[in-house]
Each structure stands twice: as structure tokens, then as C-alpha cells.
Amino acid sequence: MTKQTDSLDIAFSVPFVHRLRTTHEVSGQDFQTLLAVLHRGSAGPVKVLLVAEHPVADSSDHVARIQHRLGGSADVQLVRPALLVAGGEAVKNDSQCVQEVLSQINVHDLDRRSYVVAIGGGAMLDAVGYAAAIAHRGIRLVRLPTTTLAQGDSGVGVKNAINQFGKKNWVGTFSVPWAVINDASLLDSLSDRDFCSGFSESVKVALLKSRHEFDWLCEHAESIRNRQMDVATQAIATSCRLHLRHITEGGDPFEMLEARPLDFGHWSAHKLEPITDYAIRHGEAVGIGVAIDCFYSHLKLGFPLSDALRVCHCLAALGLPLWHSSLAPLDRLLGGLEEFRQHLGGRLTITMLRGIGDSVDVHEIETAVMAEAIQMLKAESDAISAASA
């Protein structure tokens, strides 16, 4: 008698809700918006662990005010005063922050219907989000991003990670945040450098999705650099909307396919950061990476040179650098391609542009052409610097 083997493949989808709120002063007049996303359980007040980036807490009273109001709410059991952790990329370079958050979740008996409310920049949100995602296989995470980059890009993403082996985001998870609150007042204490650096992601997503939005950014770049908040918050809202639409409607939120369009310009950015020992901001590295890939797209795919030059001028007008000495030697930078391939889990797939709003995936990079693209960027960077001197 021949034994039969059975195979059963069942495709299924899991429903998620991505809650995005925009406020002007979440620590004050808009506090109810935060309270409304903390759904009270049937067993009584909901447990909340508040985690904040130390520099954010030191530079303003927003964290203290949020802590005070959460502690005074009948619907919330704030389990301890705000846990203050480090900020910046350093917070992702070891597991200390993750272990601190996990320890507090354990000590205070948070469960899967409890909340971690995280206030900080993108790197800190990555580390805290990773801890929340692996505790009990997922505790509800509410993000309050405090940088322009996190509000317009990573804060609404579904990725959480820390760095390992000198590689960006090597350890991490995909996990949809319970809610994201983009609050304008949380940007007040940013340095000009950090304020400007986040808008490279706005340029990136506009190049991928919309010529109209790219043209708007070019026209308003200097106003954004000068921190005209009505313009800057509009740019953040547009970037956020484009990123969120791709995540929720693009058909691949957890990046199971080869292509990762939202990582346009990131293969070199992710390598440039560790090469410089993270002296360069993520947004600055992304701006340089976007410019490099625009020139490569011009040389290989016919992306108009005029648009590549406009990208450079837009980034410069936003206050972003176009060059870093660590771009040479090229072979060191090109190591980022193999790391990017490993991160994808398959063959190399890099998004490039035929035109604004017209992307294409390529599976190999010609070293000589990439070297030429980088030299074109160096020449344009020097020309812009000379013209502004």
C-alpha cells in the first residue's frame, strides 16, 4: 500500500489598523488625543510605561507634563516615572536600552493589552519599539516622534531594530505601532542640523511618488530650512502620508518581496553611517545616497540630468550636505551592496529612477558607472559650495 503525502498551503491575511494623529501640543491642549488611543481595559485602568529620550526630557518640559497628566488620569495606571534612555544612533549600537525596557515591562507586569509610550527620535523609537515587539510577542506601542525625520518617515513605519556586527538594523522585527502622534511642539528643541536632516526622506519619497510634491519641496526648501513651521509641518505631513500610503496600500508592508522602494538611496547611506562612526546623521547620509543614485540613474536609465541637478540643489537648499570624505575609497562604500543584499534575504535589488515618480528595480550595480556617479556628485557639490561662498 502506497502512503500518500498531503500538502496544504493556505494564504491568509492579518488585519491591522495604523492610527496616525497630528497635534500641535500633545503635552497641553491636545493631551486628550494621546489619552484617546490608550484604550481602557475591562479590568480597570490600563498600564502604561512611559519611555523618553534623555535629551528630549532635558531640553523641554513636554515629557514632564505628559508624565504628570498620564499619572493624573483615572483611566491610566502609570507604572513608574518616565524611564529615560539615551538618544541618537548610539542607543542602537548595543542592547542596553532594549534590556532596560524589557526589565521594566517584567518588573511592572505589563501584558499584551498594556502600552509602552515612547517619546524620542527615530533611533530611540527603533530600540524601544524592538523591546515592545518582543516582550510577550508584542506590547502595544504608541510613538511620539520628536524629530522631523521620525515624524515624516520612520515613526510611521513598521520596522524596529538595533545595530549589530557594525551593520545597520541587523537585529529587529516588523511590528505595526498601535498609534503614532506627530506633535509639532515636540520639534521645538531640535538643533537646526537635526531639524533640516529629516527632510532628505521627504525628498526621497517625493522622487519615488510625485513630481508635484518634489516641485513643491524645491520651491519651499529655503523656508523649511529657516524653520517656517507652517511650511515645514506641511512637508512632514505630505511625507508621512506618502510613506504611510505605500506601507498600507503597497502590498508588502513587511518587505517579504525583493523590492524595497522606500529604501531608495539607502544602500550607501547605511554603509556611510558606520564608516563615519555615525558622525553623520542618518538623514544626511540618506540625502547623499539619494543624490548618488540619481546620478547613477541618469547614467544607466536616462533619468534626466536636469532633475538630478535639481535634487542636489534642493538638498543643499534644505541645509543638507552633498559630500563626505568617507565616500572614498569606493570599494569600502560598495561593501554596502552586499550587506544590503543580505538584509533583503535574496538577490540584490536596488530601486533606481527612470523619472520622477517612475521607479525601476535593478539587480546589479556597475562599479565603474557608480564611480562616475559619485564623481558627478563631487563636482556638483563643489560647484554649489563655490556659488554660495
mmCIF file of C-alpha atoms in Angstrom:
data_model
loop_
_atom_site.group_PDB
_atom_site.id
_atom_site.type_symbol
_atom_site.label_atom_id
_atom_site.label_comp_id
_atom_site.label_asym_id
_atom_site.label_seq_id
_atom_site.Cartn_x
_atom_site.Cartn_y
_atom_site.Cartn_z
ATOM 1 C CA MET A 1 0.000 0.000 0.000
ATOM 2 C CA THR A 2 1.461 3.327 -1.060
ATOM 3 C CA LYS A 3 1.413 6.077 1.515
ATOM 4 C CA GLN A 4 0.153 9.387 0.307
ATOM 5 C CA THR A 5 1.598 12.686 1.419
ATOM 6 C CA ASP A 6 -0.578 15.734 1.852
ATOM 7 C CA SER A 7 0.409 19.312 1.166
ATOM 8 C CA LEU A 8 -1.677 22.178 2.352
ATOM 9 C CA ASP A 9 -0.887 25.814 1.510
ATOM 10 C CA ILE A 10 -3.344 28.390 2.803
ATOM 11 C CA ALA A 11 -2.851 32.061 2.119
ATOM 12 C CA PHE A 12 -4.259 34.374 4.761
ATOM 13 C CA SER A 13 -4.033 37.996 5.760
ATOM 14 C CA VAL A 14 -3.950 39.611 9.176
ATOM 15 C CA PRO A 15 -5.900 42.847 9.685
ATOM 16 C CA PHE A 16 -4.009 45.794 11.142
ATOM 17 C CA VAL A 17 -5.032 49.325 11.988
ATOM 18 C CA HIS A 18 -2.436 52.086 11.677
ATOM 19 C CA ARG A 19 -3.526 55.031 13.822
ATOM 20 C CA LEU A 20 -1.926 58.366 12.942
ATOM 21 C CA ARG A 21 -2.755 61.556 14.796
ATOM 22 C CA THR A 22 -1.420 65.081 14.242
ATOM 23 C CA THR A 23 -1.375 67.585 17.096
ATOM 24 C CA HIS A 24 0.078 70.971 17.987
ATOM 25 C CA GLU A 25 0.699 70.475 21.722
ATOM 26 C CA VAL A 26 0.152 66.950 22.968
ATOM 27 C CA SER A 27 1.528 67.829 26.402
ATOM 28 C CA GLY A 28 -1.075 70.571 26.750
ATOM 29 C CA GLN A 29 -4.273 71.361 24.877
ATOM 30 C CA ASP A 30 -4.088 68.196 22.733
ATOM 31 C CA PHE A 31 -3.377 65.710 25.539
ATOM 32 C CA GLN A 32 -6.798 64.122 25.040
ATOM 33 C CA THR A 33 -5.583 62.818 21.677
ATOM 34 C CA LEU A 34 -2.988 60.688 23.462
ATOM 35 C CA LEU A 35 -5.448 59.576 26.103
ATOM 36 C CA ALA A 36 -7.961 58.526 23.437
ATOM 37 C CA VAL A 37 -5.611 55.949 21.864
ATOM 38 C CA LEU A 38 -4.947 54.305 25.243
ATOM 39 C CA HIS A 39 -7.990 52.059 25.276
ATOM 40 C CA ARG A 40 -9.084 51.256 28.814
ATOM 41 C CA GLY A 41 -9.374 47.557 29.519
ATOM 42 C CA SER A 42 -12.347 45.832 31.094
ATOM 43 C CA ALA A 43 -10.237 45.092 34.182
ATOM 44 C CA GLY A 44 -9.733 48.765 35.001
ATOM 45 C CA PRO A 45 -7.116 51.422 34.245
ATOM 46 C CA VAL A 46 -4.656 50.462 31.535
ATOM 47 C CA LYS A 47 -0.989 50.049 32.462
ATOM 48 C CA VAL A 48 1.394 52.448 30.745
ATOM 49 C CA LEU A 49 5.187 52.507 30.720
ATOM 50 C CA LEU A 50 6.409 55.931 29.608
ATOM 51 C CA VAL A 51 9.863 55.899 27.979
ATOM 52 C CA ALA A 52 11.533 59.117 26.865
ATOM 53 C CA GLU A 53 14.789 60.141 25.272
ATOM 54 C CA HIS A 54 17.000 61.796 27.882
ATOM 55 C CA PRO A 55 17.930 64.843 25.753
ATOM 56 C CA VAL A 56 14.259 65.450 24.955
ATOM 57 C CA ALA A 57 13.329 65.395 28.627
ATOM 58 C CA ASP A 58 16.231 67.722 29.455
ATOM 59 C CA SER A 59 15.556 70.283 26.740
ATOM 60 C CA SER A 60 11.869 70.984 27.419
ATOM 61 C CA ASP A 61 9.077 70.258 29.871
ATOM 62 C CA HIS A 62 6.982 68.225 27.424
ATOM 63 C CA VAL A 63 7.951 64.855 28.925
ATOM 64 C CA ALA A 64 7.323 66.057 32.476
ATOM 65 C CA ARG A 65 3.923 67.448 31.507
ATOM 66 C CA ILE A 66 2.879 64.269 29.702
ATOM 67 C CA GLN A 67 4.016 62.223 32.697
ATOM 68 C CA HIS A 68 2.026 64.443 35.070
ATOM 69 C CA ARG A 69 -1.146 64.229 33.007
ATOM 70 C CA LEU A 70 -0.911 60.473 32.458
ATOM 71 C CA GLY A 71 -0.364 59.997 36.183
ATOM 72 C CA GLY A 72 -3.440 62.081 36.936
ATOM 73 C CA SER A 73 -5.777 60.195 34.589
ATOM 74 C CA ALA A 74 -8.286 57.802 36.128
ATOM 75 C CA ASP A 75 -8.057 55.618 33.003
ATOM 76 C CA VAL A 76 -4.295 55.132 33.216
ATOM 77 C CA GLN A 77 -2.029 53.350 35.666
ATOM 78 C CA LEU A 78 1.364 54.936 35.032
ATOM 79 C CA VAL A 79 3.600 52.196 36.416
ATOM 80 C CA ARG A 80 6.595 54.443 37.210
ATOM 81 C CA PRO A 81 8.043 57.860 36.420
ATOM 82 C CA ALA A 82 9.334 58.184 32.868
ATOM 83 C CA LEU A 83 12.167 55.804 32.047
ATOM 84 C CA LEU A 84 14.843 58.000 30.478
ATOM 85 C CA VAL A 85 17.137 56.399 27.907
ATOM 86 C CA ALA A 86 19.888 57.588 25.587
ATOM 87 C CA GLY A 87 19.130 59.077 22.201
ATOM 88 C CA GLY A 88 20.809 59.219 18.817
ATOM 89 C CA GLU A 89 22.305 56.314 16.891
ATOM 90 C CA ALA A 90 24.340 55.261 19.948
ATOM 91 C CA VAL A 91 21.168 53.885 21.522
ATOM 92 C CA LYS A 92 21.032 51.265 18.748
ATOM 93 C CA ASN A 93 24.670 50.186 18.933
ATOM 94 C CA ASP A 94 24.184 47.912 21.939
ATOM 95 C CA SER A 95 21.294 46.177 23.685
ATOM 96 C CA GLN A 96 21.302 48.273 26.884
ATOM 97 C CA CYS A 97 18.168 50.263 26.066
ATOM 98 C CA VAL A 98 16.314 47.145 24.946
ATOM 99 C CA GLN A 99 17.221 45.331 28.157
ATOM 100 C CA GLU A 100 16.161 48.312 30.300
ATOM 101 C CA VAL A 101 12.745 48.431 28.671
ATOM 102 C CA LEU A 102 12.284 44.654 28.875
ATOM 103 C CA SER A 103 13.233 44.726 32.554
ATOM 104 C CA GLN A 104 10.648 47.410 33.321
ATOM 105 C CA ILE A 105 7.965 45.549 31.378
ATOM 106 C CA ASN A 106 8.725 42.487 33.500
ATOM 107 C CA VAL A 107 9.004 44.272 36.854
ATOM 108 C CA HIS A 108 5.694 46.074 36.400
ATOM 109 C CA ASP A 109 3.837 43.080 34.924
ATOM 110 C CA LEU A 110 2.798 44.720 31.676
ATOM 111 C CA ASP A 111 0.858 42.457 29.367
ATOM 112 C CA ARG A 112 -0.230 42.488 25.740
ATOM 113 C CA ARG A 113 -3.005 44.981 26.454
ATOM 114 C CA SER A 114 -0.656 47.368 28.217
ATOM 115 C CA TYR A 115 1.115 50.248 26.493
ATOM 116 C CA VAL A 116 4.628 51.496 26.014
ATOM 117 C CA VAL A 117 4.503 55.212 25.178
ATOM 118 C CA ALA A 118 7.814 56.226 23.597
ATOM 119 C CA ILE A 119 8.882 59.855 23.158
ATOM 120 C CA GLY A 120 12.042 60.366 21.133
ATOM 121 C CA GLY A 121 13.836 60.373 17.819
ATOM 122 C CA GLY A 122 13.908 57.628 15.220
ATOM 123 C CA ALA A 123 16.833 55.654 16.653
ATOM 124 C CA MET A 124 15.351 55.609 20.149
ATOM 125 C CA LEU A 125 11.932 54.645 18.772
ATOM 126 C CA ASP A 126 13.598 51.787 16.889
ATOM 127 C CA ALA A 127 15.225 50.396 20.037
ATOM 128 C CA VAL A 128 12.213 50.849 22.329
ATOM 129 C CA GLY A 129 9.911 49.515 19.616
ATOM 130 C CA TYR A 130 12.052 46.405 19.282
ATOM 131 C CA ALA A 131 11.752 45.758 23.014
ATOM 132 C CA ALA A 132 7.980 46.292 22.937
ATOM 133 C CA ALA A 133 7.638 43.972 19.943
ATOM 134 C CA ILE A 134 9.469 41.030 21.526
ATOM 135 C CA ALA A 135 8.029 41.299 25.050
ATOM 136 C CA HIS A 136 5.100 38.838 25.264
ATOM 137 C CA ARG A 137 5.373 38.748 21.442
ATOM 138 C CA GLY A 138 4.082 42.292 21.314
ATOM 139 C CA ILE A 139 3.010 45.055 23.674
ATOM 140 C CA ARG A 140 1.069 47.994 22.272
ATOM 141 C CA LEU A 141 3.462 50.765 21.259
ATOM 142 C CA VAL A 142 2.491 54.429 20.971
ATOM 143 C CA ARG A 143 5.154 56.528 19.277
ATOM 144 C CA LEU A 144 5.588 60.264 19.804
ATOM 145 C CA PRO A 145 8.402 61.117 17.371
ATOM 146 C CA THR A 146 10.480 64.163 18.293
ATOM 147 C CA THR A 147 12.458 64.677 15.072
ATOM 148 C CA THR A 148 11.446 65.760 11.599
ATOM 149 C CA LEU A 149 12.895 62.543 10.190
ATOM 150 C CA ALA A 150 10.901 60.318 12.530
ATOM 151 C CA GLN A 151 7.685 62.273 12.051
ATOM 152 C CA GLY A 152 7.915 62.174 8.274
ATOM 153 C CA ASP A 153 9.326 58.684 7.814
ATOM 154 C CA SER A 154 10.452 56.100 10.362
ATOM 155 C CA GLY A 155 7.912 56.984 13.054
ATOM 156 C CA VAL A 156 5.066 55.762 10.860
ATOM 157 C CA GLY A 157 6.993 52.731 9.634
ATOM 158 C CA VAL A 158 6.506 49.162 10.812
ATOM 159 C CA LYS A 159 10.171 48.366 11.464
ATOM 160 C CA ASN A 160 12.014 48.185 14.778
ATOM 161 C CA ALA A 161 15.697 47.343 15.080
ATOM 162 C CA ILE A 162 19.090 47.800 16.658
ATOM 163 C CA ASN A 163 22.512 47.576 15.052
ATOM 164 C CA GLN A 164 24.786 44.555 15.312
ATOM 165 C CA PHE A 165 28.143 43.494 13.858
ATOM 166 C CA GLY A 166 28.733 47.046 12.667
ATOM 167 C CA LYS A 167 25.665 46.790 10.428
ATOM 168 C CA LYS A 168 22.522 48.926 10.471
ATOM 169 C CA ASN A 169 19.314 47.342 11.730
ATOM 170 C CA TRP A 170 20.713 43.801 11.726
ATOM 171 C CA VAL A 171 18.542 42.704 14.667
ATOM 172 C CA GLY A 172 14.899 43.666 14.506
ATOM 173 C CA THR A 173 11.249 42.969 13.843
ATOM 174 C CA PHE A 174 8.293 44.124 11.809
ATOM 175 C CA SER A 175 5.523 45.336 14.085
ATOM 176 C CA VAL A 176 2.730 47.815 13.412
ATOM 177 C CA PRO A 177 2.662 50.537 16.098
ATOM 178 C CA TRP A 178 -0.598 50.846 17.982
ATOM 179 C CA ALA A 179 -0.589 54.592 17.287
ATOM 180 C CA VAL A 180 1.673 57.424 16.152
ATOM 181 C CA ILE A 181 1.184 61.019 17.269
ATOM 182 C CA ASN A 182 3.057 63.653 15.268
ATOM 183 C CA ASP A 183 3.166 66.698 17.514
ATOM 184 C CA ALA A 184 4.579 70.000 16.246
ATOM 185 C CA SER A 185 5.673 71.269 19.661
ATOM 186 C CA LEU A 186 7.977 68.276 20.138
ATOM 187 C CA LEU A 187 10.177 69.645 17.335
ATOM 188 C CA ASP A 188 10.883 72.941 19.098
ATOM 189 C CA SER A 189 14.107 71.904 20.801
ATOM 190 C CA LEU A 190 15.753 70.360 17.734
ATOM 191 C CA SER A 191 19.028 71.859 16.594
ATOM 192 C CA ASP A 192 18.970 73.372 13.121
ATOM 193 C CA ARG A 193 21.117 70.489 11.885
ATOM 194 C CA ASP A 194 18.725 67.838 13.163
ATOM 195 C CA PHE A 195 15.686 69.803 12.047
ATOM 196 C CA CYS A 196 16.956 70.005 8.470
ATOM 197 C CA SER A 197 18.361 66.497 8.173
ATOM 198 C CA GLY A 198 14.966 64.824 8.345
ATOM 199 C CA PHE A 199 13.766 66.337 5.094
ATOM 200 C CA SER A 200 16.040 64.158 2.972
ATOM 201 C CA GLU A 201 13.398 61.458 3.429
ATOM 202 C CA SER A 202 10.784 63.912 2.152
ATOM 203 C CA VAL A 203 12.861 64.401 -0.985
ATOM 204 C CA LYS A 204 13.273 60.649 -1.353
ATOM 205 C CA VAL A 205 9.604 59.739 -1.144
ATOM 206 C CA ALA A 206 8.583 62.638 -3.407
ATOM 207 C CA LEU A 207 11.048 61.434 -6.060
ATOM 208 C CA LEU A 208 9.500 57.983 -5.844
ATOM 209 C CA LYS A 209 5.869 59.047 -5.772
ATOM 210 C CA SER A 210 5.095 62.537 -7.024
ATOM 211 C CA ARG A 211 6.654 65.189 -9.260
ATOM 212 C CA HIS A 212 4.173 67.708 -7.886
ATOM 213 C CA GLU A 213 5.387 67.127 -4.323
ATOM 214 C CA PHE A 214 9.038 67.207 -5.415
ATOM 215 C CA ASP A 215 8.484 70.526 -7.199
ATOM 216 C CA TRP A 216 6.792 71.876 -4.057
ATOM 217 C CA LEU A 217 9.764 70.859 -1.907
ATOM 218 C CA CYS A 218 12.185 72.554 -4.286
ATOM 219 C CA GLU A 219 10.147 75.751 -4.164
ATOM 220 C CA HIS A 220 9.883 75.766 -0.363
ATOM 221 C CA ALA A 221 13.260 74.300 0.633
ATOM 222 C CA GLU A 222 14.703 77.540 1.989
ATOM 223 C CA SER A 223 11.545 78.247 4.003
ATOM 224 C CA ILE A 224 11.817 74.800 5.546
ATOM 225 C CA ARG A 225 15.490 75.379 6.322
ATOM 226 C CA ASN A 226 14.535 78.648 8.010
ATOM 227 C CA ARG A 227 12.030 76.735 10.158
ATOM 228 C CA GLN A 228 8.863 78.390 8.908
ATOM 229 C CA MET A 229 6.685 75.903 10.735
ATOM 230 C CA ASP A 230 3.545 76.167 8.622
ATOM 231 C CA VAL A 231 5.628 75.120 5.611
ATOM 232 C CA ALA A 232 7.726 72.562 7.484
ATOM 233 C CA THR A 233 4.738 70.811 9.028
ATOM 234 C CA GLN A 234 3.070 70.637 5.615
ATOM 235 C CA ALA A 235 6.191 68.971 4.217
ATOM 236 C CA ILE A 236 6.217 66.496 7.111
ATOM 237 C CA ALA A 237 2.520 65.721 6.675
ATOM 238 C CA THR A 238 2.954 65.083 2.964
ATOM 239 C CA SER A 239 5.990 62.861 3.509
ATOM 240 C CA CYS A 240 4.146 60.973 6.222
ATOM 241 C CA ARG A 241 1.108 60.488 4.013
ATOM 242 C CA LEU A 242 3.178 59.183 1.086
ATOM 243 C CA HIS A 243 5.133 56.804 3.309
ATOM 244 C CA LEU A 244 2.013 55.560 5.064
ATOM 245 C CA ARG A 245 0.136 55.041 1.823
ATOM 246 C CA HIS A 246 2.978 52.926 0.484
ATOM 247 C CA ILE A 247 3.075 50.827 3.656
ATOM 248 C CA THR A 248 -0.678 50.262 3.859
ATOM 249 C CA GLU A 249 -1.507 50.056 0.153
ATOM 250 C CA GLY A 250 1.718 48.843 -1.458
ATOM 251 C CA GLY A 251 1.008 45.165 -0.818
ATOM 252 C CA ASP A 252 4.258 44.393 1.006
ATOM 253 C CA PRO A 253 4.306 46.083 4.435
ATOM 254 C CA PHE A 254 6.701 43.550 5.958
ATOM 255 C CA GLU A 255 9.054 43.573 2.951
ATOM 256 C CA MET A 256 8.712 39.912 2.018
ATOM 257 C CA LEU A 257 9.372 40.666 -1.640
ATOM 258 C CA GLU A 258 12.705 41.618 -3.168
ATOM 259 C CA ALA A 259 11.984 45.272 -3.802
ATOM 260 C CA ARG A 260 12.153 47.912 -1.082
ATOM 261 C CA PRO A 261 11.301 51.142 -2.887
ATOM 262 C CA LEU A 262 11.276 53.272 0.269
ATOM 263 C CA ASP A 263 14.965 52.423 0.695
ATOM 264 C CA PHE A 264 15.897 54.391 -2.404
ATOM 265 C CA GLY A 265 19.314 55.914 -1.695
ATOM 266 C CA HIS A 266 19.775 53.825 1.446
ATOM 267 C CA TRP A 267 22.259 51.163 0.356
ATOM 268 C CA SER A 268 25.091 53.692 0.515
ATOM 269 C CA ALA A 269 23.585 55.644 3.417
ATOM 270 C CA HIS A 270 23.520 52.544 5.614
ATOM 271 C CA LYS A 271 27.204 51.951 4.855
ATOM 272 C CA LEU A 272 28.238 55.584 5.173
ATOM 273 C CA GLU A 273 26.927 55.825 8.735
ATOM 274 C CA PRO A 274 29.137 53.105 10.301
ATOM 275 C CA ILE A 275 32.098 54.150 8.129
ATOM 276 C CA THR A 276 31.938 57.592 9.762
ATOM 277 C CA ASP A 277 31.333 56.026 13.193
ATOM 278 C CA TYR A 278 27.883 57.633 12.998
ATOM 279 C CA ALA A 279 29.300 61.144 12.952
ATOM 280 C CA ILE A 280 26.985 61.763 10.010
ATOM 281 C CA ARG A 281 23.255 61.930 10.720
ATOM 282 C CA HIS A 282 21.018 59.305 9.117
ATOM 283 C CA GLY A 283 19.125 61.994 7.212
ATOM 284 C CA GLU A 284 22.382 63.494 5.942
ATOM 285 C CA ALA A 285 23.585 60.086 4.760
ATOM 286 C CA VAL A 286 20.252 59.469 3.030
ATOM 287 C CA GLY A 287 20.494 62.816 1.231
ATOM 288 C CA ILE A 288 23.927 61.912 -0.104
ATOM 289 C CA GLY A 289 22.726 58.418 -1.037
ATOM 290 C CA VAL A 290 19.690 59.794 -2.887
ATOM 291 C CA ALA A 291 21.917 62.181 -4.864
ATOM 292 C CA ILE A 292 24.345 59.376 -5.762
ATOM 293 C CA ASP A 293 21.557 57.125 -7.010
ATOM 294 C CA CYS A 294 20.012 59.964 -9.012
ATOM 295 C CA PHE A 295 23.286 60.393 -10.909
ATOM 296 C CA TYR A 296 23.592 56.625 -11.351
ATOM 297 C CA SER A 297 20.010 56.548 -12.617
ATOM 298 C CA HIS A 298 20.933 59.267 -15.090
ATOM 299 C CA LEU A 299 23.944 57.348 -16.400
ATOM 300 C CA LYS A 300 22.220 53.956 -16.632
ATOM 301 C CA LEU A 301 18.495 54.603 -17.006
ATOM 302 C CA GLY A 302 18.209 58.011 -18.625
ATOM 303 C CA PHE A 303 16.939 59.843 -15.550
ATOM 304 C CA PRO A 304 17.132 63.475 -16.727
ATOM 305 C CA LEU A 305 20.333 65.203 -15.700
ATOM 306 C CA SER A 306 18.354 68.378 -15.052
ATOM 307 C CA ASP A 307 16.333 66.540 -12.403
ATOM 308 C CA ALA A 308 19.455 65.046 -10.812
ATOM 309 C CA LEU A 309 20.899 68.544 -10.514
ATOM 310 C CA ARG A 310 17.614 69.842 -9.071
ATOM 311 C CA VAL A 311 17.807 67.133 -6.414
ATOM 312 C CA CYS A 312 21.258 68.382 -5.424
ATOM 313 C CA HIS A 313 20.114 71.995 -5.272
ATOM 314 C CA CYS A 314 17.002 71.047 -3.284
ATOM 315 C CA LEU A 315 19.040 69.094 -0.730
ATOM 316 C CA ALA A 316 21.550 71.933 -0.438
ATOM 317 C CA ALA A 317 18.760 74.490 -0.008
ATOM 318 C CA LEU A 318 17.373 72.314 2.794
ATOM 319 C CA GLY A 319 20.742 72.652 4.534
ATOM 320 C CA LEU A 320 21.921 69.104 3.828
ATOM 321 C CA PRO A 321 25.483 68.165 2.839
ATOM 322 C CA LEU A 322 26.141 66.652 -0.565
ATOM 323 C CA TRP A 323 29.537 65.192 0.161
ATOM 324 C CA HIS A 324 31.525 63.398 2.834
ATOM 325 C CA SER A 325 35.180 62.452 2.638
ATOM 326 C CA SER A 326 34.347 58.872 3.637
ATOM 327 C CA LEU A 327 32.761 58.288 0.226
ATOM 328 C CA ALA A 328 36.283 57.358 -0.858
ATOM 329 C CA PRO A 329 37.668 54.767 -1.345
ATOM 330 C CA LEU A 330 34.816 53.402 -3.421
ATOM 331 C CA ASP A 331 35.434 49.712 -2.653
ATOM 332 C CA ARG A 332 34.720 50.361 1.030
ATOM 333 C CA LEU A 333 31.406 52.034 0.200
ATOM 334 C CA LEU A 334 30.439 49.303 -2.254
ATOM 335 C CA GLY A 335 30.596 46.823 0.603
ATOM 336 C CA GLY A 336 27.201 48.235 1.446
ATOM 337 C CA LEU A 337 25.733 46.499 -1.603
ATOM 338 C CA GLU A 338 26.470 43.019 -0.253
ATOM 339 C CA GLU A 339 25.185 43.971 3.190
ATOM 340 C CA PHE A 340 22.043 45.311 1.546
ATOM 341 C CA ARG A 341 21.590 42.064 -0.391
ATOM 342 C CA GLN A 342 21.904 40.045 2.822
ATOM 343 C CA HIS A 343 19.423 42.348 4.519
ATOM 344 C CA LEU A 344 16.952 41.678 1.721
ATOM 345 C CA GLY A 345 17.435 37.937 2.032
ATOM 346 C CA GLY A 346 17.908 37.233 -1.658
ATOM 347 C CA ARG A 347 19.422 38.692 -4.778
ATOM 348 C CA LEU A 348 20.469 42.296 -4.825
ATOM 349 C CA THR A 349 17.536 44.581 -5.606
ATOM 350 C CA ILE A 350 18.100 48.326 -5.697
ATOM 351 C CA THR A 351 15.412 50.849 -6.622
ATOM 352 C CA MET A 352 16.503 53.447 -9.180
ATOM 353 C CA LEU A 353 14.640 56.065 -11.208
ATOM 354 C CA ARG A 354 13.781 56.461 -14.868
ATOM 355 C CA GLY A 355 11.973 59.659 -13.978
ATOM 356 C CA ILE A 356 10.354 61.342 -11.017
ATOM 357 C CA GLY A 357 7.535 59.055 -9.945
ATOM 358 C CA ASP A 358 8.855 56.325 -12.244
ATOM 359 C CA SER A 359 10.999 53.818 -10.340
ATOM 360 C CA VAL A 360 12.589 50.592 -11.525
ATOM 361 C CA ASP A 361 14.380 47.777 -9.710
ATOM 362 C CA VAL A 362 17.890 46.795 -10.794
ATOM 363 C CA HIS A 363 19.753 43.674 -9.686
ATOM 364 C CA GLU A 364 23.330 44.629 -10.295
ATOM 365 C CA ILE A 365 25.403 47.765 -9.949
ATOM 366 C CA GLU A 366 28.198 48.541 -12.390
ATOM 367 C CA THR A 367 31.136 49.665 -10.308
ATOM 368 C CA ALA A 368 32.656 51.916 -12.951
ATOM 369 C CA VAL A 369 29.338 53.675 -13.532
ATOM 370 C CA MET A 370 28.786 54.105 -9.796
ATOM 371 C CA ALA A 371 32.261 55.625 -9.510
ATOM 372 C CA GLU A 372 31.348 58.076 -12.258
ATOM 373 C CA ALA A 373 28.084 58.929 -10.492
ATOM 374 C CA ILE A 374 29.954 59.702 -7.278
ATOM 375 C CA GLN A 375 32.409 61.909 -9.157
ATOM 376 C CA MET A 376 29.486 63.772 -10.711
ATOM 377 C CA LEU A 377 28.133 64.359 -7.223
ATOM 378 C CA LYS A 378 31.517 65.610 -6.017
ATOM 379 C CA ALA A 379 31.710 68.065 -8.903
ATOM 380 C CA GLU A 380 28.197 69.362 -8.280
ATOM 381 C CA SER A 381 28.820 69.631 -4.544
ATOM 382 C CA ASP A 382 31.951 71.693 -5.187
ATOM 383 C CA ALA A 383 30.087 73.910 -7.650
ATOM 384 C CA ILE A 384 27.235 74.582 -5.218
ATOM 385 C CA SER A 385 29.697 75.296 -2.405
ATOM 386 C CA ALA A 386 31.645 77.723 -4.587
ATOM 387 C CA ALA A 387 28.490 79.521 -5.692
ATOM 388 C CA SER A 388 27.341 80.024 -2.109
ATOM 389 C CA ALA A 389 30.737 81.171 -0.795
#
